[in-house]
CSV table of N, CA and C in Angstrom, one decimal:
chain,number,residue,atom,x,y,z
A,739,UNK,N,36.1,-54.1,59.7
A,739,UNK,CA,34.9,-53.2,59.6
A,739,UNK,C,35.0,-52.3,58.4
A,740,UNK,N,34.2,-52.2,57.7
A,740,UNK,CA,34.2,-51.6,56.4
A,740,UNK,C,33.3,-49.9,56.8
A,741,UNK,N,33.7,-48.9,56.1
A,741,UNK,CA,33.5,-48.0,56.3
A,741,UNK,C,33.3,-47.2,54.9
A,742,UNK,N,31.9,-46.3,55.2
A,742,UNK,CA,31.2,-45.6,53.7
A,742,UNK,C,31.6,-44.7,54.0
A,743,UNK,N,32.0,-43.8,52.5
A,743,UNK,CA,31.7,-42.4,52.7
A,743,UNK,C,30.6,-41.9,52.3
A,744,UNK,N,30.2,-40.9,53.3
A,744,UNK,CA,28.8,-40.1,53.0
A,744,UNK,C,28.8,-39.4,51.5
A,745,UNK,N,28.0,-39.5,50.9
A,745,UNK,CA,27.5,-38.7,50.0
A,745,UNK,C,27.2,-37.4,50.1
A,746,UNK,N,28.3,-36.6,49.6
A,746,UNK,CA,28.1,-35.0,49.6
A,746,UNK,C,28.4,-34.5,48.1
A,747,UNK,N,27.5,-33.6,48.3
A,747,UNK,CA,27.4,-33.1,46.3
A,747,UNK,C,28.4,-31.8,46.9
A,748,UNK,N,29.6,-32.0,46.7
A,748,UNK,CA,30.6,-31.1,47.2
A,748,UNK,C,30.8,-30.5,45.9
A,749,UNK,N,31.9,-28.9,45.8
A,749,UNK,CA,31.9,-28.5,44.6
A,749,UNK,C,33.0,-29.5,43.3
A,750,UNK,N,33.9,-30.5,43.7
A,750,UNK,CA,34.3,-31.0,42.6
A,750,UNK,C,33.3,-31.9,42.2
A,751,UNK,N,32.3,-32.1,42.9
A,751,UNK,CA,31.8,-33.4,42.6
A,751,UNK,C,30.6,-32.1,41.5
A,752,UNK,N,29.7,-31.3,41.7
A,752,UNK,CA,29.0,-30.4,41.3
A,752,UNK,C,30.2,-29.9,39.8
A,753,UNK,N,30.9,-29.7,39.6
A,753,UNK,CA,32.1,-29.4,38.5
A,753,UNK,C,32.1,-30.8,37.2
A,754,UNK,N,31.9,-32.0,38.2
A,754,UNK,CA,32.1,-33.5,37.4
A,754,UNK,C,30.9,-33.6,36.8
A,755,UNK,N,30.1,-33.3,37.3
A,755,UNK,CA,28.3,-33.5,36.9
A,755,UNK,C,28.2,-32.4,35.7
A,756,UNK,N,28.5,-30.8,36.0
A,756,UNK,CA,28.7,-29.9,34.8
A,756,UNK,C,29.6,-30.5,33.3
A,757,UNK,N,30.7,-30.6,33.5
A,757,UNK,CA,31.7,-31.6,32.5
A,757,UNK,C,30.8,-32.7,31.9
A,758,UNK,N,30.0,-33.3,32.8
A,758,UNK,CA,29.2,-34.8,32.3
A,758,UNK,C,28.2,-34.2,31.6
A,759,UNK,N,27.5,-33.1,31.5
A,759,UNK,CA,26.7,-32.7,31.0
A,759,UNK,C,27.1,-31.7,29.7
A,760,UNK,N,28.3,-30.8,29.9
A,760,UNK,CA,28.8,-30.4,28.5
A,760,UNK,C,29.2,-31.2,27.6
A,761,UNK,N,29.7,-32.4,27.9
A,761,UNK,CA,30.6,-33.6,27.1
A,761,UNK,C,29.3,-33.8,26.5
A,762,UNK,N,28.1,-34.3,27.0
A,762,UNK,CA,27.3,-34.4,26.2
A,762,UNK,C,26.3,-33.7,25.0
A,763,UNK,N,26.0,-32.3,25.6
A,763,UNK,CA,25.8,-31.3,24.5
A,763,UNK,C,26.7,-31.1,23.5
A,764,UNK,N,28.1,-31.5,24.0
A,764,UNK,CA,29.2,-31.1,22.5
A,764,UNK,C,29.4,-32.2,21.6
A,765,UNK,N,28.8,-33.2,22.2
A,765,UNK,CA,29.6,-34.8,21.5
A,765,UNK,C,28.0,-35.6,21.0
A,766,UNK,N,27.3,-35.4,21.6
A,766,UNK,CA,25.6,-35.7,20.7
A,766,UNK,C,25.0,-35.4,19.7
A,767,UNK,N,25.4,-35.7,18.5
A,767,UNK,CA,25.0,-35.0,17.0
A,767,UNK,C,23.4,-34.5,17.6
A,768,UNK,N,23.1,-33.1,17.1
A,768,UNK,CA,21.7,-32.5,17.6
A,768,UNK,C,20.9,-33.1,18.7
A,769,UNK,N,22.1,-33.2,19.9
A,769,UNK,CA,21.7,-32.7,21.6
A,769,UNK,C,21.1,-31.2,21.6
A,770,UNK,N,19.5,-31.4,22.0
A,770,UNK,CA,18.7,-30.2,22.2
A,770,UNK,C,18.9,-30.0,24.1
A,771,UNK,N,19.8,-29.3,25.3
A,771,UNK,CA,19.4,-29.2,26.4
A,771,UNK,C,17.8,-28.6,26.5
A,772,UNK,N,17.2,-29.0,27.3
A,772,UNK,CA,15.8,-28.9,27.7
A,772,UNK,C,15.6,-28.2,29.4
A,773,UNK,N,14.9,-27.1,29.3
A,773,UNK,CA,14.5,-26.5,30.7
A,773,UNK,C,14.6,-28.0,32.0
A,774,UNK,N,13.4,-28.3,31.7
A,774,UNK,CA,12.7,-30.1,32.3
A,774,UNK,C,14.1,-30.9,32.2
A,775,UNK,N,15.0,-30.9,31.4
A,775,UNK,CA,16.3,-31.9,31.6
A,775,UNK,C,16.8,-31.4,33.0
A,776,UNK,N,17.2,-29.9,32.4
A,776,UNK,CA,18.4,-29.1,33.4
A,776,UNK,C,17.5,-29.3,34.7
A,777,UNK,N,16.1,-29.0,35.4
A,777,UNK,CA,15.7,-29.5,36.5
A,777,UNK,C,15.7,-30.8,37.0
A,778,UNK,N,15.7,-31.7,35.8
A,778,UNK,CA,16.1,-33.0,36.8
A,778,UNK,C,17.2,-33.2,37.1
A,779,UNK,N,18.3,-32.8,36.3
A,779,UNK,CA,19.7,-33.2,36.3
A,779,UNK,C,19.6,-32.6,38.0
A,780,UNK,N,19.2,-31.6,38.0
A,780,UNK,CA,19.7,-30.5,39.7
A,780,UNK,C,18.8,-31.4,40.6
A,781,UNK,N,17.4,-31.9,40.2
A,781,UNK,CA,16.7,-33.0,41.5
A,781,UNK,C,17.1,-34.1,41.7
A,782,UNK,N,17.7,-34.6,40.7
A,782,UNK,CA,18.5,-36.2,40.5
A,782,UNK,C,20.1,-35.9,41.2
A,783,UNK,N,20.9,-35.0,41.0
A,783,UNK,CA,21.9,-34.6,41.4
A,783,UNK,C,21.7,-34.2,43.3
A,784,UNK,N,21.2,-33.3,43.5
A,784,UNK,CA,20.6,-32.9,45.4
A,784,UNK,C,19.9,-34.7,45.9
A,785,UNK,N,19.5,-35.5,45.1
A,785,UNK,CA,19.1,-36.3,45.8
A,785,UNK,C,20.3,-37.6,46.1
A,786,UNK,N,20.8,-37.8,45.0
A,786,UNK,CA,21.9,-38.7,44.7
A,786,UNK,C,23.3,-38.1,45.1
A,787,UNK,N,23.4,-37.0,45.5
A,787,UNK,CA,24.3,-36.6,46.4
A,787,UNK,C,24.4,-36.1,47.9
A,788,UNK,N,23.0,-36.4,48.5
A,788,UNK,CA,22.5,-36.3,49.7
A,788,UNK,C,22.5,-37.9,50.4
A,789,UNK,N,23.3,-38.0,51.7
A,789,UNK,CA,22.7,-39.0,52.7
A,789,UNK,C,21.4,-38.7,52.7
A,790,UNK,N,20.9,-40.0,52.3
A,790,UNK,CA,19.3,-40.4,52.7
A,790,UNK,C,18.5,-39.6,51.2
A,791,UNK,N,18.8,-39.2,50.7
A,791,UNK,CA,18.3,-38.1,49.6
A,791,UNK,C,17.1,-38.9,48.5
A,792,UNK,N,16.2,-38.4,48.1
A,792,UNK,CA,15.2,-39.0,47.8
A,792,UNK,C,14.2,-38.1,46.4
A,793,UNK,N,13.8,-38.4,45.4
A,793,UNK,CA,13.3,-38.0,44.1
A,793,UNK,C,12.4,-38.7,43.5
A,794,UNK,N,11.2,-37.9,43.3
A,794,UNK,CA,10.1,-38.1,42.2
A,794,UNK,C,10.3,-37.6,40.6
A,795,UNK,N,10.6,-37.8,40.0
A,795,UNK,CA,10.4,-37.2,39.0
A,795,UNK,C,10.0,-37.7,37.8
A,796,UNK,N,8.6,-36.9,37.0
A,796,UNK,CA,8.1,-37.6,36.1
A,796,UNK,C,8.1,-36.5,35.2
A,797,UNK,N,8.4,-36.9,33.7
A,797,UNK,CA,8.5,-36.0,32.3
A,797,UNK,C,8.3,-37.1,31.5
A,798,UNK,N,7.5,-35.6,30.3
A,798,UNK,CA,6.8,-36.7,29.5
A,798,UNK,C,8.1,-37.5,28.4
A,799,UNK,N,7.7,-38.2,27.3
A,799,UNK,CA,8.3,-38.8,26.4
A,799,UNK,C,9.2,-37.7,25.9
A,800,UNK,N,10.2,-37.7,25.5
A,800,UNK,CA,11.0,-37.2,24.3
A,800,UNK,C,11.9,-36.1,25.4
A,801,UNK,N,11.3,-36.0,26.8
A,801,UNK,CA,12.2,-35.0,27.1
A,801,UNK,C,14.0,-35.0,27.3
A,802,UNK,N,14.2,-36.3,27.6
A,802,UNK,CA,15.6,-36.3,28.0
A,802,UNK,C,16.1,-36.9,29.3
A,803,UNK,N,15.0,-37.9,30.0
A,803,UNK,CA,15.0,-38.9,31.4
A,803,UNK,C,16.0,-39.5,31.4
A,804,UNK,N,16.4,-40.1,30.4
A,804,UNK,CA,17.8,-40.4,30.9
A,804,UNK,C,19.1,-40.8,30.7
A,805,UNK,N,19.6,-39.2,29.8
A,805,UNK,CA,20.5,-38.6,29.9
A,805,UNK,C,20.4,-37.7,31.4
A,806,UNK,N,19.2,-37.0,31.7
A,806,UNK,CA,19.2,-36.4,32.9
A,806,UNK,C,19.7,-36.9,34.2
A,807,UNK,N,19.3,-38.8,34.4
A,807,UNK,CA,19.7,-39.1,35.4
A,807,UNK,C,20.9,-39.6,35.6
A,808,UNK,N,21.4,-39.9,34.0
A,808,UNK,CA,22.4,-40.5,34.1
A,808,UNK,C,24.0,-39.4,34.6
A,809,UNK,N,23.8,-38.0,34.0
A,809,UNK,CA,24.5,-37.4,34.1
A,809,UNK,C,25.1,-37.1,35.6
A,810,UNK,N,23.9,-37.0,36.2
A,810,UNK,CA,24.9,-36.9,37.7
A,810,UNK,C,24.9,-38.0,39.0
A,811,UNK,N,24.4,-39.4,38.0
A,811,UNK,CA,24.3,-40.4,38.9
A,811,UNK,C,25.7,-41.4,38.6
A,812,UNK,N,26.3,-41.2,37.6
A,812,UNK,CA,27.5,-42.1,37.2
A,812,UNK,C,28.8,-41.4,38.1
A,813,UNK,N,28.9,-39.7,37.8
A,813,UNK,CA,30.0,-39.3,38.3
A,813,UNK,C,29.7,-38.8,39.8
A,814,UNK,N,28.5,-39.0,40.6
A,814,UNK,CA,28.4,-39.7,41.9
A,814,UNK,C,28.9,-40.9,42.3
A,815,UNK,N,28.4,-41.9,41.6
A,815,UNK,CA,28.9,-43.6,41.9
A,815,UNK,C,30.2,-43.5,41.7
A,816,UNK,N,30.7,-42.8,40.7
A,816,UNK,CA,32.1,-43.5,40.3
A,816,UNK,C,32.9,-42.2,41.8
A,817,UNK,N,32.7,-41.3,41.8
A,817,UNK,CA,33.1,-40.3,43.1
A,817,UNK,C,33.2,-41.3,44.5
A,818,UNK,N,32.0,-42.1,44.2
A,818,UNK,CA,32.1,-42.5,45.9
A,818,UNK,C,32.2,-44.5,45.8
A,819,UNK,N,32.6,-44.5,44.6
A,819,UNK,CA,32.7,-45.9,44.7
A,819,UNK,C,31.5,-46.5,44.6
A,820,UNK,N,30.6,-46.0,44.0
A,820,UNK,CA,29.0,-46.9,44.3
A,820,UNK,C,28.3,-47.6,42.7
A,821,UNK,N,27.4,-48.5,43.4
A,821,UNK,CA,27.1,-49.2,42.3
A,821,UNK,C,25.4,-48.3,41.7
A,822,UNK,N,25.1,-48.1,40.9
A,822,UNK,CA,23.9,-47.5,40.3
A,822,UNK,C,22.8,-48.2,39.4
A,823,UNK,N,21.4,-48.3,40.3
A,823,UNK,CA,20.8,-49.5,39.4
A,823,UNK,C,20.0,-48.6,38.8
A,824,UNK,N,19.3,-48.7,38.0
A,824,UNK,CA,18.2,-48.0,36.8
A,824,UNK,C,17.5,-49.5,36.7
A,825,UNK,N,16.1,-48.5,37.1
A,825,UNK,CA,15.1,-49.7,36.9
A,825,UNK,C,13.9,-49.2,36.3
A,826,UNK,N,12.9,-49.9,35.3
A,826,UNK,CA,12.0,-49.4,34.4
A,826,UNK,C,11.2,-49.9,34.3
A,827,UNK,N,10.0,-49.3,33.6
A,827,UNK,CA,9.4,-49.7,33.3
A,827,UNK,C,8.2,-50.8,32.7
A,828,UNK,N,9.3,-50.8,31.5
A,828,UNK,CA,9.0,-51.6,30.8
A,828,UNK,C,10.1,-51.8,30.2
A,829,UNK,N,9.8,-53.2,29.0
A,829,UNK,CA,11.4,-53.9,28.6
A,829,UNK,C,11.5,-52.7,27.6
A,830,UNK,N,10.9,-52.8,27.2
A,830,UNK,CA,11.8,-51.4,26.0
A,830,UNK,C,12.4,-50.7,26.5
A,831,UNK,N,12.1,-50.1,27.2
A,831,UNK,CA,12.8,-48.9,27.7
A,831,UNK,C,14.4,-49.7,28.3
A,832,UNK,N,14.2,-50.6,29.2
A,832,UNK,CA,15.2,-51.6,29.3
A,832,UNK,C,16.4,-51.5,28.3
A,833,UNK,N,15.5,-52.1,27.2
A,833,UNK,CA,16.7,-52.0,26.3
A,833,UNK,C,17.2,-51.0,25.8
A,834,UNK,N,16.4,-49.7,25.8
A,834,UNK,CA,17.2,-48.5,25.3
A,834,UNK,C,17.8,-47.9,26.3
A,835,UNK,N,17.6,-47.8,27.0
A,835,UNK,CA,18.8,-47.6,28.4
A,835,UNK,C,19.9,-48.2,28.3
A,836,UNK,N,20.1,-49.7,28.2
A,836,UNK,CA,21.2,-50.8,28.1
A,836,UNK,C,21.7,-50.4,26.5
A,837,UNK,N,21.2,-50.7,25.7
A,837,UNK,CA,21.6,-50.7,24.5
A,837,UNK,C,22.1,-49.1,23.5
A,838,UNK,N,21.1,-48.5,24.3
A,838,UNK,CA,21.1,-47.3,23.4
A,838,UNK,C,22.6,-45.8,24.4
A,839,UNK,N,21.0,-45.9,25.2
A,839,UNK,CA,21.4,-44.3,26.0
A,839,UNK,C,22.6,-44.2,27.0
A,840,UNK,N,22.8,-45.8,27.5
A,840,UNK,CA,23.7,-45.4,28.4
A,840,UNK,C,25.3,-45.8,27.4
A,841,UNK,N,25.2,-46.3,26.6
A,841,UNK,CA,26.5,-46.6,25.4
A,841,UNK,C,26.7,-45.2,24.7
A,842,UNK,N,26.1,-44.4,24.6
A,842,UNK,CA,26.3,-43.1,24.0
A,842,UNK,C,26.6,-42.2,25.5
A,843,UNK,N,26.0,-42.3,26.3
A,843,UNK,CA,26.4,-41.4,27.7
A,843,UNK,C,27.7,-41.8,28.0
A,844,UNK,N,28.2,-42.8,28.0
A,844,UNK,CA,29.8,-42.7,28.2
A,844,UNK,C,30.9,-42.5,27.2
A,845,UNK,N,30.4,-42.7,25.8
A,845,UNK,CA,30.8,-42.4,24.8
A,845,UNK,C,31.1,-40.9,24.8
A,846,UNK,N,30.0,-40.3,25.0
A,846,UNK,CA,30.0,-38.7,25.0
A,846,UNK,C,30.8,-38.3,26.1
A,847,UNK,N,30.7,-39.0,27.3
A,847,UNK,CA,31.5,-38.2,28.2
A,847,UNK,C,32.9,-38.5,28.7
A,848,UNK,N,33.0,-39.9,28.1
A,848,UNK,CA,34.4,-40.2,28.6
A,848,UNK,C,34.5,-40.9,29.5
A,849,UNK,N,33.5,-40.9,30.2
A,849,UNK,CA,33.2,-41.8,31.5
A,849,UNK,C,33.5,-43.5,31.7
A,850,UNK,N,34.0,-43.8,32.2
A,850,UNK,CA,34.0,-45.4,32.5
A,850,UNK,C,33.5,-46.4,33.4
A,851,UNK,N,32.4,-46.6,33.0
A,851,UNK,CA,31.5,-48.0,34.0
A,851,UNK,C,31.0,-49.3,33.4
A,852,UNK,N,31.4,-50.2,34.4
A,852,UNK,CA,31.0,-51.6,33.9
A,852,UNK,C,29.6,-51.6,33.9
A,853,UNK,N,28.9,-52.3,33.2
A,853,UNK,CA,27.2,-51.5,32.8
A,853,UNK,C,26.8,-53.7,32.8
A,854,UNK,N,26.2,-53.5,33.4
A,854,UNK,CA,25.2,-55.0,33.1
A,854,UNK,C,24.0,-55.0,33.5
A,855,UNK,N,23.1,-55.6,32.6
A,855,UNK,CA,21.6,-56.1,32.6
A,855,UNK,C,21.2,-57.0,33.3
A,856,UNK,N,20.5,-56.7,34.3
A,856,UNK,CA,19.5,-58.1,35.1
A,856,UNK,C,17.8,-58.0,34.2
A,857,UNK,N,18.0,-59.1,34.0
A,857,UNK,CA,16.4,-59.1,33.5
A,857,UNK,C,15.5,-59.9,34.7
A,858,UNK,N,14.2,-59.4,34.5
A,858,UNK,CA,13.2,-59.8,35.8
A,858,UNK,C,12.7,-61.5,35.1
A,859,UNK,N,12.3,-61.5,36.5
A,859,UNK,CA,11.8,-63.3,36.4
A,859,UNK,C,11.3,-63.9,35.2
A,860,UNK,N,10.2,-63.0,34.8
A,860,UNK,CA,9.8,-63.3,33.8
A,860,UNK,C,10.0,-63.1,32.1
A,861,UNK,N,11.7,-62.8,32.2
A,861,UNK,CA,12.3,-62.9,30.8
A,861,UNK,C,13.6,-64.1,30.9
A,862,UNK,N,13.3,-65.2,31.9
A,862,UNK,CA,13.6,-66.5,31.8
A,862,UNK,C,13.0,-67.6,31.6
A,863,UNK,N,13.3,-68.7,31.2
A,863,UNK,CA,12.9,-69.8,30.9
A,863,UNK,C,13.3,-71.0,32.6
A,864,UNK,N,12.9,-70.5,33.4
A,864,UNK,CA,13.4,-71.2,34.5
A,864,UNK,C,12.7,-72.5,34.8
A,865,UNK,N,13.6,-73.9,35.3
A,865,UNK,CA,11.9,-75.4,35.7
A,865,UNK,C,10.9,-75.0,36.0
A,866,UNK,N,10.9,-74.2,37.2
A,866,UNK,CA,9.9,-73.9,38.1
A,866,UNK,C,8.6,-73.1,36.9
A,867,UNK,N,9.0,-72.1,36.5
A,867,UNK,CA,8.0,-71.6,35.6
A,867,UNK,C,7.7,-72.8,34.2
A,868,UNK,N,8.5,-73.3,33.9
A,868,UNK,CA,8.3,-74.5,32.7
A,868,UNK,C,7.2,-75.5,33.0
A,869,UNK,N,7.6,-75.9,34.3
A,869,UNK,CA,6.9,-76.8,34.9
A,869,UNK,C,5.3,-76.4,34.6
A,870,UNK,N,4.9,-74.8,35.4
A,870,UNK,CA,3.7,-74.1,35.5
A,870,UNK,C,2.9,-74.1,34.0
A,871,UNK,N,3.6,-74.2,33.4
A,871,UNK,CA,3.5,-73.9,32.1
A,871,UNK,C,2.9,-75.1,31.2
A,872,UNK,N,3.4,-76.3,31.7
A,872,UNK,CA,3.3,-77.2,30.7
A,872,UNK,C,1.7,-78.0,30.9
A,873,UNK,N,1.2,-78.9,30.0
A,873,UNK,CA,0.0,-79.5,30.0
A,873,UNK,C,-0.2,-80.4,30.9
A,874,UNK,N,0.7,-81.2,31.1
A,874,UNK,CA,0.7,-83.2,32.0
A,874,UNK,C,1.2,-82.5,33.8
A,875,UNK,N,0.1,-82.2,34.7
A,875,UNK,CA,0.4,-82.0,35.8
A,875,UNK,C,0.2,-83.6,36.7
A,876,UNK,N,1.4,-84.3,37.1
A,876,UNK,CA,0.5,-85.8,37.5
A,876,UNK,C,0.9,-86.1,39.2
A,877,UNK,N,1.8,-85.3,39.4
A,877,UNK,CA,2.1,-85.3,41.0
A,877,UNK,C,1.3,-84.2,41.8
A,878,UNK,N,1.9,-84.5,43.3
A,878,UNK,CA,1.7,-83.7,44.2
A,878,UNK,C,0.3,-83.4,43.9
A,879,UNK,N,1.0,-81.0,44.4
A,879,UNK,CA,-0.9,-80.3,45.1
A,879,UNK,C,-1.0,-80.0,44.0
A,880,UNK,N,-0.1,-80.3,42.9
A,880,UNK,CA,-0.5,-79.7,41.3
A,880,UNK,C,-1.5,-80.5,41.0
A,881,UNK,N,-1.4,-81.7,41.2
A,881,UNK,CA,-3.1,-82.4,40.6
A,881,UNK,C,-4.1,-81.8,41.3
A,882,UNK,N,-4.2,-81.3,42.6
A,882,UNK,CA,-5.3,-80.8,42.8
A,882,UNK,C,-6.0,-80.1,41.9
A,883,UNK,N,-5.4,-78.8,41.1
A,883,UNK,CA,-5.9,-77.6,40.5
A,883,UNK,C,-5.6,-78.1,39.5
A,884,UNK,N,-7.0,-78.6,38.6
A,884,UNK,CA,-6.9,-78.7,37.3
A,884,UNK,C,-6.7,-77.9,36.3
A,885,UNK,N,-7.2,-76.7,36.6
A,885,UNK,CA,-7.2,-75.9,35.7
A,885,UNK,C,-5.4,-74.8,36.0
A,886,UNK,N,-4.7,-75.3,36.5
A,886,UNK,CA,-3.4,-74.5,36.7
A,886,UNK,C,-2.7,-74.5,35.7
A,887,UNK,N,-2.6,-75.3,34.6
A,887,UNK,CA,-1.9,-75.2,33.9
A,887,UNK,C,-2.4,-73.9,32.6
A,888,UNK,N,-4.0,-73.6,32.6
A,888,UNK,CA,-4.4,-72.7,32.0
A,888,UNK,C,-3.9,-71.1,32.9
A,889,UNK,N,-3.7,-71.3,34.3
A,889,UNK,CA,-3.7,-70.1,34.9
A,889,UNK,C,-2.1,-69.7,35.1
A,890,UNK,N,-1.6,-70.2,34.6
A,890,UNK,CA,-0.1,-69.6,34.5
A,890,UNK,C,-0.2,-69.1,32.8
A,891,UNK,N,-0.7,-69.1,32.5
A,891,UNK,CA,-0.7,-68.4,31.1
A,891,UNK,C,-1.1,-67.3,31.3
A,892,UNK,N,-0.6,-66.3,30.3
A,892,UNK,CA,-1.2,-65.0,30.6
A,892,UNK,C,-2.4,-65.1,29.7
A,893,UNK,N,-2.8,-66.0,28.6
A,893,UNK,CA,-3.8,-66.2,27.6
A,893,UNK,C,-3.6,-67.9,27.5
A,894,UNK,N,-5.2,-68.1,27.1
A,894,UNK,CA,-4.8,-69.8,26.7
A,894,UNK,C,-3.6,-69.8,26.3
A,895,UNK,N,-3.0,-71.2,26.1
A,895,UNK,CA,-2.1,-71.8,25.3
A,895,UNK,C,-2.6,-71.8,24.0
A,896,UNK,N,-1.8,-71.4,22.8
A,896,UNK,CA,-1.8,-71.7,21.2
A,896,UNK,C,-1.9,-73.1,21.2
A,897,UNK,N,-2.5,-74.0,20.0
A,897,UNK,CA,-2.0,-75.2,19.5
A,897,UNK,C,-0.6,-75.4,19.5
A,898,UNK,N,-0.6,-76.5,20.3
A,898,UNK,CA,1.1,-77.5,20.5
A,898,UNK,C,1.9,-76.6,21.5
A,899,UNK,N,1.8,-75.1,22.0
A,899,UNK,CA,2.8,-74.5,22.6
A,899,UNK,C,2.9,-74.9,24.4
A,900,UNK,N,1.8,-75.6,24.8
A,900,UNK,CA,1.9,-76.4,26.2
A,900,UNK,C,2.9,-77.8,25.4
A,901,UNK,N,2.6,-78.2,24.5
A,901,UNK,CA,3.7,-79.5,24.1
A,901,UNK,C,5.6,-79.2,23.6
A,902,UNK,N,5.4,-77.9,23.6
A,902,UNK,CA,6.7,-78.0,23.1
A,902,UNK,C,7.3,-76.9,24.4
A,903,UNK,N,6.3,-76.7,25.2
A,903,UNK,CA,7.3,-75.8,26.9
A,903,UNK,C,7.9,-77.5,27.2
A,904,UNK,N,7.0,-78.7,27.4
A,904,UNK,CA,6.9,-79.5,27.6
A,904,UNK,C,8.1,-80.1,27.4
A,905,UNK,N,8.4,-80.2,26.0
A,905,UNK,CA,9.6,-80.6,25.5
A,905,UNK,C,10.5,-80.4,26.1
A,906,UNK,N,10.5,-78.4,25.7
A,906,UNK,CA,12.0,-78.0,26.5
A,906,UNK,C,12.4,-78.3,27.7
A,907,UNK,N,11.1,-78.3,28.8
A,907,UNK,CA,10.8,-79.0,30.0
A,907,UNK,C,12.3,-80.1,30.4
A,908,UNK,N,11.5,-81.4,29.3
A,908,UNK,CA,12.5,-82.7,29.6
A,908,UNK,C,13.6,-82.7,29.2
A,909,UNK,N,14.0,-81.9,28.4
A,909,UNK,CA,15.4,-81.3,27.5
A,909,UNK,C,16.1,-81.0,28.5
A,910,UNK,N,15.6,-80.3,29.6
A,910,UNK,CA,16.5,-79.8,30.6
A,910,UNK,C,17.2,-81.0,31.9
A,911,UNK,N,16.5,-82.1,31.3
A,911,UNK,CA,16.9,-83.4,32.4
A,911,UNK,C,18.6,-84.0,32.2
């Protein structure tokens, strides 16, 4: 039987989140702390340190989203052994979370977490989508729907680009 421990924003743990946040201010070439940061860090912190604990929070561009969440969501997970997903938007942001902000967030603080990217369905090249994709539908309920191969596109097909999904298609045989 495996057994959790509860999530309590106890005072070491409240001390580790302060440290995660100075490390940052002193180690960030022109880190500006922001009013709107310091309140998320405290909404993100009471929620991610609460059994069952729960947060909205929306700020505009440039404020500091996520240094704010990261700061007291890593030295939570790593406190209680937990894994921490960050999910977004959009791919950009994707990549500046992965690439940018969370490689300087441990950098600055010292912190140690294995960090990996899951990308969504649709930043693979999978059959099933290939298939959808290509021009020659000749089996099955796919010949029903003539027009399916136009409606898996987000926009017509370019000249040749249903012929060369196509390609890659049989490439994968």
């Amino acid at each position: 039987m495996t057994t959790t421990t509860l999530r309590v924003l106890d005072d070491p743990l409240k001390e580790a989140i302060r440290k995660a946040f100075t490390s940052l201010r002193e180690s960030l070439p022109g880190f500006q702390p922001r009013r709107s940061q310091n309140l998320m860090i405290g909404v993100a912190s009471r929620a991610l340190g609460t059994p069952g604990g729960r947060a909205i929070v929306e700020a505009p561009t440039g404020t500091g989203k996520s240094m704010a969440y990261l700061t007291p969501a890593l030295p939570i997970a790593l406190a209680h052994n937990r894994k921490v997903v960050i999910s977004t938007a959009t791919i950009a942001l994707q990549e500046q979370v992965f690439t940018r902000d969370m490689p300087n967030f441990l950098k600055a603080t010292g912190l140690t977490a294995k960090v990996a990217l899951a990308k969504g369905r649709n930043r693979y090249a999978c059959p099933a989508r290939m298939l959808d994709l290509t021009t020659h539908r000749q089996s099955g309920q796919e010949a029903m729907f003539e027009d399916m191969e136009v409606a898996a596109w987000t926009r017509p097909p370019q000249q040749g680009e249903g012929q060369t999904v196509e390609t890659l298609f049989k490439a994968l045989d």
